[in-house]
Short mmCIF file of C-alpha atoms and ligand atoms in Angstrom, two decimals:
data_model
loop_
_atom_site.label_atom_id
_atom_site.label_comp_id
_atom_site.label_asym_id
_atom_site.label_seq_id
_atom_site.Cartn_x
_atom_site.Cartn_y
_atom_site.Cartn_z
CA UNK A 861 -20.27 27.53 32.35
CA UNK A 862 -17.69 28.74 34.65
CA UNK A 863 -16.10 30.44 31.25
CA UNK A 864 -19.25 31.98 30.59
CA UNK A 865 -20.02 33.23 34.14
CA UNK A 866 -16.53 35.14 33.99
CA UNK A 867 -17.59 36.93 30.57
CA UNK A 868 -20.60 37.76 31.89
CA UNK A 869 -19.18 39.13 34.96
CA UNK A 870 -16.51 41.01 32.87
CA UNK A 871 -19.22 42.31 30.32
CA UNK A 872 -21.24 43.89 33.19
CA UNK A 873 -17.68 45.59 34.38
CA UNK A 874 -17.83 44.68 37.81
CA UNK A 875 -14.44 44.41 38.43
CA UNK A 876 -12.57 43.88 41.96
CA UNK A 877 -11.29 47.68 43.10
CA UNK A 878 -8.28 48.24 44.46
CA UNK A 879 -8.23 50.36 48.36
CA UNK A 880 -7.29 53.04 46.14
CA UNK A 881 -10.36 52.66 43.95
CA UNK A 882 -7.95 51.71 41.15
CA UNK A 883 -8.42 49.08 38.24
CA UNK A 884 -6.68 48.41 35.47
CA UNK A 885 -6.46 46.25 32.42
CA UNK A 886 -8.82 46.00 29.49
CA UNK A 887 -10.23 42.68 28.47
CA UNK A 888 -11.18 42.15 24.73
CA UNK A 889 -12.97 39.36 23.93
CA UNK A 890 -13.76 38.00 20.47
CA UNK A 891 -17.33 37.17 19.98
CA UNK A 892 -17.88 35.77 16.85
CA UNK A 893 -16.50 38.32 14.42
CA UNK A 894 -17.28 41.34 16.45
CA UNK A 895 -14.49 42.93 18.39
CA UNK A 896 -16.18 44.01 21.73
CA UNK A 897 -14.14 46.07 23.93
CA UNK A 898 -14.76 44.97 27.83
CA UNK A 899 -13.41 47.52 29.87
CA UNK A 900 -13.00 47.41 33.41
CA UNK A 901 -14.64 49.62 35.87
CA UNK A 902 -12.13 52.31 37.42
CA UNK A 903 -13.17 54.45 40.35
CA UNK A 904 -11.12 57.34 40.86
CA UNK A 905 -10.94 59.84 43.78
CA UNK A 906 -11.29 63.43 43.19
CA UNK A 907 -10.95 66.21 45.85
CA UNK A 908 -11.89 69.85 44.99
CA UNK A 909 -11.02 73.16 46.67
CA UNK A 910 -14.88 74.19 46.73
CA UNK A 911 -17.72 73.80 49.15
CA UNK A 912 -20.36 71.05 48.34
CA UNK A 913 -22.37 72.32 44.93
CA UNK A 914 -20.42 75.71 44.82
CA UNK A 915 -21.99 77.31 42.12
CA UNK A 916 -20.31 77.20 38.66
CA UNK A 917 -16.90 76.04 39.54
CA UNK A 918 -18.25 72.87 41.87
CA UNK A 919 -21.28 72.33 39.76
CA UNK A 920 -18.97 72.22 36.66
CA UNK A 921 -16.96 69.77 38.02
CA UNK A 922 -19.30 67.71 39.08
CA UNK A 923 -21.15 67.82 36.10
CA UNK A 924 -17.35 66.76 34.70
CA UNK A 925 -17.76 63.50 36.66
CA UNK A 926 -21.22 62.81 35.40
CA UNK A 927 -20.03 62.82 32.05
CA UNK A 928 -17.07 60.86 32.71
CA UNK A 929 -19.12 58.29 33.54
CA UNK A 930 -22.06 58.62 30.62
CA UNK A 931 -19.17 58.77 28.23
CA UNK A 932 -17.49 55.48 29.29
CA UNK A 933 -20.57 53.83 29.77
CA UNK A 934 -20.31 53.64 33.41
CA UNK A 935 -16.73 52.02 33.48
CA UNK A 936 -14.86 55.28 34.53
CA UNK A 937 -16.42 56.72 38.08
CA UNK A 938 -14.69 59.85 39.46
CA UNK A 939 -16.17 60.47 43.00
CA UNK A 940 -16.02 64.16 43.87
CA UNK A 941 -15.32 65.32 47.08
CA UNK A 942 -15.95 68.77 48.06
CA UNK A 943 -13.46 70.98 50.31
CA UNK A 944 -12.53 69.50 53.76
CA UNK A 945 -14.58 66.26 53.27
CA UNK A 946 -11.39 64.09 52.18
CA UNK A 947 -8.46 66.60 52.02
CA UNK A 948 -8.52 70.58 53.23
CA UNK A 949 -9.33 73.17 50.29
CA UNK A 950 -5.26 73.87 50.03
CA UNK A 951 -3.74 70.33 50.50
CA UNK A 952 -5.31 68.86 47.14
CA UNK A 953 -1.99 69.46 45.48
CA UNK A 954 0.24 67.67 48.01
CA UNK A 955 -2.28 64.63 48.54
CA UNK A 956 -2.77 64.10 44.79
CA UNK A 957 1.04 64.51 44.35
CA UNK A 958 1.79 61.75 46.86
CA UNK A 959 -0.89 59.75 45.25
CA UNK A 960 -3.22 59.78 48.37
CA UNK A 961 -6.17 60.86 46.31
CA UNK A 962 -6.32 60.60 42.38
CA UNK A 963 -6.73 64.12 41.03
CA UNK A 964 -8.12 67.61 42.44
CA UNK A 965 -9.89 70.39 41.00
CA UNK A 966 -8.43 73.87 42.03
CA UNK A 967 -7.23 77.40 40.85
CA UNK A 968 -3.48 77.21 39.71
CA UNK A 969 -2.97 80.39 41.35
CA UNK A 970 -2.88 78.88 44.61
CA UNK A 971 0.25 76.86 44.12
CA UNK A 972 2.88 79.71 43.78
CA UNK A 973 4.41 78.67 46.89
CA UNK A 974 5.56 75.54 45.35
CA UNK A 975 6.63 77.04 42.52
CA UNK A 976 6.22 80.55 41.25
CA UNK A 977 6.15 79.95 37.92
CA UNK A 978 2.76 78.27 38.40
CA UNK A 979 0.83 81.70 38.94
CA UNK A 980 1.33 81.92 35.09
CA UNK A 981 -0.27 79.25 34.02
CA UNK A 982 -3.61 80.72 36.35
CA UNK A 983 -3.79 83.98 34.75
CA UNK A 984 -1.71 87.36 34.53
CA UNK A 985 -2.81 90.74 35.84
CA UNK A 986 -3.49 93.13 32.91
CA UNK A 987 -2.79 90.06 30.56
CA UNK A 988 -4.76 87.24 28.44
CA UNK A 989 -8.51 86.56 28.66
CA UNK A 990 -9.64 83.26 29.05
CA UNK A 991 -9.89 82.44 25.38
CA UNK A 992 -6.38 83.81 25.03
CA UNK A 993 -4.79 81.99 27.73
CA UNK A 994 -6.32 78.96 26.33
CA UNK A 995 -4.92 79.76 23.28
CA UNK A 996 -1.56 80.36 24.52
CA UNK A 997 -1.76 76.87 26.74
CA UNK A 998 -2.85 74.94 23.81
CA UNK A 999 -1.17 76.16 20.79
CA UNK A 1000 1.53 78.30 22.37
CA UNK A 1001 3.53 75.64 24.09
CA UNK A 1002 2.07 76.90 27.59
CA UNK A 1003 0.66 73.06 28.29
CA UNK A 1004 3.64 71.60 27.60
CA UNK A 1005 5.63 73.96 30.41
CA UNK A 1006 2.66 73.15 32.73
CA UNK A 1007 2.86 69.31 32.16
CA UNK A 1008 6.88 69.42 32.70
CA UNK A 1009 6.79 71.49 35.65
CA UNK A 1010 3.75 69.62 37.41
CA UNK A 1011 5.59 66.27 36.20
CA UNK A 1012 8.20 67.21 39.00
CA UNK A 1013 5.63 66.77 41.55
CA UNK A 1014 3.97 63.47 40.02
CA UNK A 1015 1.33 65.46 38.62
CA UNK A 1016 -0.58 65.66 35.26
CA UNK A 1017 -2.41 69.07 34.68
CA UNK A 1018 -5.53 69.49 32.41
CA UNK A 1019 -7.38 72.92 31.97
CA UNK A 1020 -10.65 72.36 34.31
CA UNK A 1021 -12.73 75.52 33.15
CA UNK A 1022 -11.87 79.62 33.59
CA UNK A 1023 -13.87 82.35 35.38
CA UNK A 1024 -13.64 84.56 32.31
CA UNK A 1025 -12.75 88.09 33.38
CA UNK A 1026 -13.22 88.67 37.16
CA UNK A 1027 -14.07 92.29 38.36
CA UNK A 1028 -11.59 94.52 40.49
CA UNK A 1029 -13.53 94.01 43.50
CA UNK A 1030 -15.61 95.79 46.23
CA UNK A 1031 -14.20 98.98 48.04
CA UNK A 1032 -15.93 100.58 51.29
CA UNK A 1033 -14.54 104.44 49.52
CA UNK A 1034 -14.44 105.62 46.33
CA UNK A 1035 -10.87 105.54 44.97
CA UNK A 1036 -9.95 108.88 43.47
CA UNK A 1037 -6.40 108.39 42.65
CA UNK A 1038 -3.77 105.99 43.07
CA UNK A 1039 -2.59 107.84 46.73
CA UNK A 1040 -5.94 106.64 48.01
CA UNK A 1041 -4.91 103.13 48.07
CA UNK A 1042 -2.28 103.98 50.87
CA UNK A 1043 -2.36 101.61 54.06
CA UNK A 1044 -5.89 100.13 52.53
CA UNK A 1045 -6.14 95.98 53.63
CA UNK A 1046 -7.55 94.16 51.03
CA UNK A 1047 -8.17 90.76 50.54
CA UNK A 1048 -6.31 90.11 47.11
CA UNK A 1049 -4.25 87.18 46.32
CA UNK A 1050 -1.84 86.28 43.64
CA UNK A 1051 0.00 88.44 41.42
CA UNK A 1052 -2.68 90.96 41.43
CA UNK A 1053 -1.88 91.29 45.01
CA UNK A 1054 1.75 91.52 44.57
CA UNK A 1055 1.07 94.43 42.20
CA UNK A 1056 -1.49 96.35 44.77
CA UNK A 1057 1.30 95.87 47.71
CA UNK A 1058 3.79 98.45 45.45
CA UNK A 1059 0.92 100.65 44.99
CA UNK A 1060 0.59 100.82 48.92
CA UNK A 1061 -2.17 98.32 49.87
CA UNK A 1062 -1.73 95.63 52.41
CA UNK A 1063 -2.82 92.70 50.68
CA UNK A 1064 -4.30 89.97 53.02
CA UNK A 1065 -5.48 86.56 52.87
CA UNK A 1066 -8.46 85.14 54.41
CA UNK A 1067 -10.25 81.99 54.15
CA UNK A 1068 -13.80 82.84 52.19
CA UNK A 1069 -16.13 82.34 55.11
CA UNK A 1070 -14.27 84.98 56.91
CA UNK A 1071 -14.24 87.73 54.02
CA UNK A 1072 -18.04 88.89 54.50
CA UNK A 1073 -17.81 89.80 58.16
CA UNK A 1074 -14.26 91.46 57.48
CA UNK A 1075 -15.56 93.82 55.23
CA UNK A 1076 -18.71 94.74 57.21
CA UNK A 1077 -16.90 95.30 60.43
CA UNK A 1078 -14.07 97.11 58.44
CA UNK A 1079 -11.32 94.91 59.49
CA UNK A 1080 -10.31 94.91 55.66
CA UNK A 1081 -11.41 97.67 53.58
CA UNK A 1082 -11.84 96.19 50.08
CA UNK A 1083 -11.86 92.45 48.90
CA UNK A 1084 -11.87 90.80 45.51
CA UNK A 1085 -13.66 87.57 44.60
CA UNK A 1086 -14.92 86.77 41.43
CA UNK A 1087 -17.83 88.51 39.58
CA UNK A 1088 -21.37 89.30 40.28
CA UNK A 1089 -22.91 86.25 39.90
CA UNK A 1090 -20.70 84.71 42.93
CA UNK A 1091 -20.03 87.89 44.92
CA UNK A 1092 -23.44 88.62 45.21
CA UNK A 1093 -24.42 85.56 46.44
CA UNK A 1094 -21.01 86.30 49.29
CA UNK A 1095 -23.38 89.14 50.21
CA UNK A 1096 -20.39 91.47 49.57
CA UNK A 1097 -22.93 94.31 48.38
CA UNK A 1098 -24.68 94.93 51.52
CA UNK A 1099 -20.86 95.58 53.43
CA UNK A 1100 -19.66 97.95 50.24
CA UNK A 1101 -21.16 100.01 47.84
CA UNK A 1102 -17.97 100.37 45.31
CA UNK A 1103 -17.82 98.06 42.86
CA UNK A 1104 -14.77 98.48 40.48
CA UNK A 1105 -14.25 96.79 36.88
CA UNK A 1106 -11.49 93.96 36.49
CA UNK A 1107 -7.91 94.19 35.79
CA UNK A 1108 -5.83 91.50 37.84
CA UNK A 1109 -7.53 88.36 36.59
CA UNK A 1110 -8.92 89.08 33.08
CA UNK A 1111 -8.74 84.89 32.51
CA UNK A 1112 -7.98 82.86 35.28
CA UNK A 1113 -7.58 79.45 34.47
CA UNK A 1114 -8.65 76.42 36.87
CA UNK A 1115 -7.21 73.00 36.76
CA UNK A 1116 -8.31 69.37 36.85
CA UNK A 1117 -4.94 67.92 38.03
CA UNK A 1118 -4.31 63.88 37.98
CA UNK A 1119 -1.64 61.96 40.16
CA UNK A 1120 1.07 61.48 37.03
CA UNK A 1121 1.21 57.51 37.81
CA UNK A 1122 -2.40 57.32 37.90
CA UNK A 1123 -2.93 58.86 35.02
CA UNK A 1124 -0.46 56.74 33.25
CA UNK A 1125 -2.30 54.05 34.43
CA UNK A 1126 -5.47 54.67 32.87
CA UNK A 1127 -6.55 53.33 29.66
CA UNK A 1128 -6.37 55.34 26.43
CA UNK A 1129 -9.95 55.29 26.01
CA UNK A 1130 -10.41 56.73 29.69
CA UNK A 1131 -7.55 59.28 29.21
CA UNK A 1132 -9.43 60.58 25.82
CA UNK A 1133 -12.95 60.82 27.60
CA UNK A 1134 -11.45 62.83 30.64
CA UNK A 1135 -9.95 65.08 28.16
CA UNK A 1136 -13.06 65.62 26.21
CA UNK A 1137 -14.95 65.85 29.17
CA UNK A 1138 -12.70 68.69 30.72
CA UNK A 1139 -12.60 70.47 27.47
CA UNK A 1140 -16.77 70.41 27.27
CA UNK A 1141 -16.33 71.74 31.42
CA UNK A 1142 -13.87 74.50 30.19
CA UNK A 1143 -16.36 75.75 27.71
CA UNK A 1144 -19.51 75.60 29.49
CA UNK A 1145 -17.91 77.13 32.62
CA UNK A 1146 -16.89 80.17 30.57
CA UNK A 1147 -20.25 80.71 28.99
CA UNK A 1148 -21.90 79.91 32.08
CA UNK A 1149 -19.85 82.58 34.30
CA UNK A 1150 -21.05 85.03 31.24
CA UNK A 1151 -24.45 84.62 31.16
CA UNK A 1152 -24.83 84.36 35.06
CA UNK A 1153 -22.33 87.63 35.59
CA UNK A 1154 -24.95 89.29 33.07
CA UNK A 1155 -27.97 88.32 34.96
CA UNK A 1156 -26.45 89.10 38.44
CA UNK A 1157 -25.27 92.18 37.56
CA UNK A 1158 -28.49 93.75 36.34
CA UNK A 1159 -30.18 92.77 39.79
CA UNK A 1160 -27.18 94.40 42.01
CA UNK A 1161 -29.00 96.83 44.43
CA UNK A 1162 -29.18 100.43 43.98
CA UNK A 1163 -26.45 101.41 46.56
CA UNK A 1164 -23.47 99.62 44.32
CA UNK A 1165 -22.00 102.07 42.09
CA UNK A 1166 -19.81 100.46 39.17
CA UNK A 1167 -16.15 102.14 38.50
CA UNK A 1168 -12.98 102.29 36.63
CA UNK A 1169 -10.15 102.34 38.64
CA UNK A 1170 -8.26 105.75 38.01
CA UNK A 1171 -6.18 106.08 35.15
CA UNK A 1172 -3.27 107.03 37.41
CA UNK A 1173 -3.64 103.65 38.94
CA UNK A 1174 -3.91 101.59 36.21
CA UNK A 1175 -0.58 103.32 34.92
CA UNK A 1176 1.03 102.46 38.51
CA UNK A 1177 -0.45 98.91 37.83
CA UNK A 1178 1.50 98.62 35.27
CA UNK A 1179 4.89 99.64 36.18
CA UNK A 1180 4.65 97.59 39.43
CA UNK A 1181 3.38 94.76 37.30
CA UNK A 1182 6.62 94.83 35.17
CA UNK A 1183 9.06 95.19 38.51
CA UNK A 1184 7.18 92.05 39.77
CA UNK A 1185 7.64 90.30 36.76
CA UNK A 1186 11.28 90.99 36.43
CA UNK A 1187 12.17 90.41 39.95
CA UNK A 1188 10.89 86.87 39.96
CA UNK A 1189 12.21 86.33 36.69
CA UNK A 1190 15.69 86.73 38.18
CA UNK A 1191 15.01 84.43 41.26
CA UNK A 1192 13.53 81.66 39.28
CA UNK A 1193 14.46 80.18 35.94
CA UNK A 1194 11.28 78.37 35.68
CA UNK A 1195 9.67 81.64 36.12
CA UNK A 1196 11.62 82.85 33.58
CA UNK A 1197 10.82 80.28 30.80
CA UNK A 1198 7.17 80.43 31.62
CA UNK A 1199 6.88 83.69 31.10
CA UNK A 1200 9.34 84.20 27.97
CA UNK A 1201 6.31 81.60 26.36
CA UNK A 1202 3.77 83.44 27.36
CA UNK A 1203 5.05 86.81 26.15
CA UNK A 1204 5.45 85.07 22.94
CA UNK A 1205 2.53 84.30 22.46
CA UNK A 1206 0.85 87.46 23.79
CA UNK A 1207 3.09 89.36 20.91
CA UNK A 1208 1.90 87.20 17.97
CA UNK A 1209 -1.62 87.42 19.50
CA UNK A 1210 -1.83 91.09 19.80
CA UNK A 1211 -1.55 92.38 16.04
CA UNK A 1212 -4.27 89.82 15.31
CA UNK A 1213 -6.75 90.94 17.99
CA UNK A 1214 -6.12 94.61 17.04
CA UNK A 1215 -7.84 94.28 13.91
CA UNK A 1216 -10.23 91.30 14.92
CA UNK A 1217 -12.14 91.29 18.14
CA UNK A 1218 -10.73 94.54 19.83
CA UNK A 1219 -11.83 96.43 16.51
CA UNK A 1220 -14.75 94.78 16.12
CA UNK A 1221 -16.03 95.45 19.79
CA UNK A 1222 -15.06 99.01 19.09
CA UNK A 1223 -16.85 98.87 15.78
CA UNK A 1224 -19.93 97.24 17.36
CA UNK A 1225 -19.83 99.94 20.14
CA1 CA B 1285 -10.27 86.42 42.37
#
């Protein structure tokens, strides 16, 4: 009788949880001729860098957690904590590394202070698109390098979505040549910010909640954010008229990253479920960005003028980017290695892209 009670409890998947929300092994119970896998319930804590229900990125990771639960038949519960609930937005990397939480969802470009090489995994100005980035990571050796370098922080990264191509940003005044950038204050992070700095811009970092007011009051002259869908929610179209097309974040990659010890304790089934759900999230997020950006573009108010940055500015940006990459490669051997892998894939991809996607889009017109 006692034995039957035990089996019933196991079958319901109600195992005792530790404080960390962790679990462990899998009980296989032979029932007549059928092998039934009875998996103890695992609960993981995942913190994000986004507000609660933040469109596309935040809802994307919430849906990822839901899918893990569904696909595991309820044995894998990932509790999602929006920014500042459990952990401040930009401390998710450290707290996961230390094992205080199990995982995080964020943007890779936030961690360049840990190792400048990380910024390449997050995307490159004037570089690869989302699909190309993911191809490099999955097939071109990028993921192996990412896992190796994150391993030093006791972390295990997975691709956690992508924004697709981002817009170049909102400017209060028209930019007619590279000279017009001189002295402009712009909210722009990452390698794009480094390039802009070399073109005369004064790049500033602001918390998301302060960007609109700063732009409206003229404390800053320009800001980049994501694309029409998320930018219009921020109200930037009420503070600036010139909306420039993108170059600095053609395919920014987001991450779902686990504490490495915690990841290794998961059963192969749970690992497979998480990998599958993260792939699904990535595809869906790119599609959702495409659709919602297209819709939001159509609905932008009339004061908004969509512009391309002037040719001389983009030529200068290419030169400045080369300088930034060369200088960083000299300082950081990891940066040099990751850049070499990235460049090898870019070279391999180029000829095929020229005669396939790029050529076709020209033909399609
Ligand atoms: Ca951005």
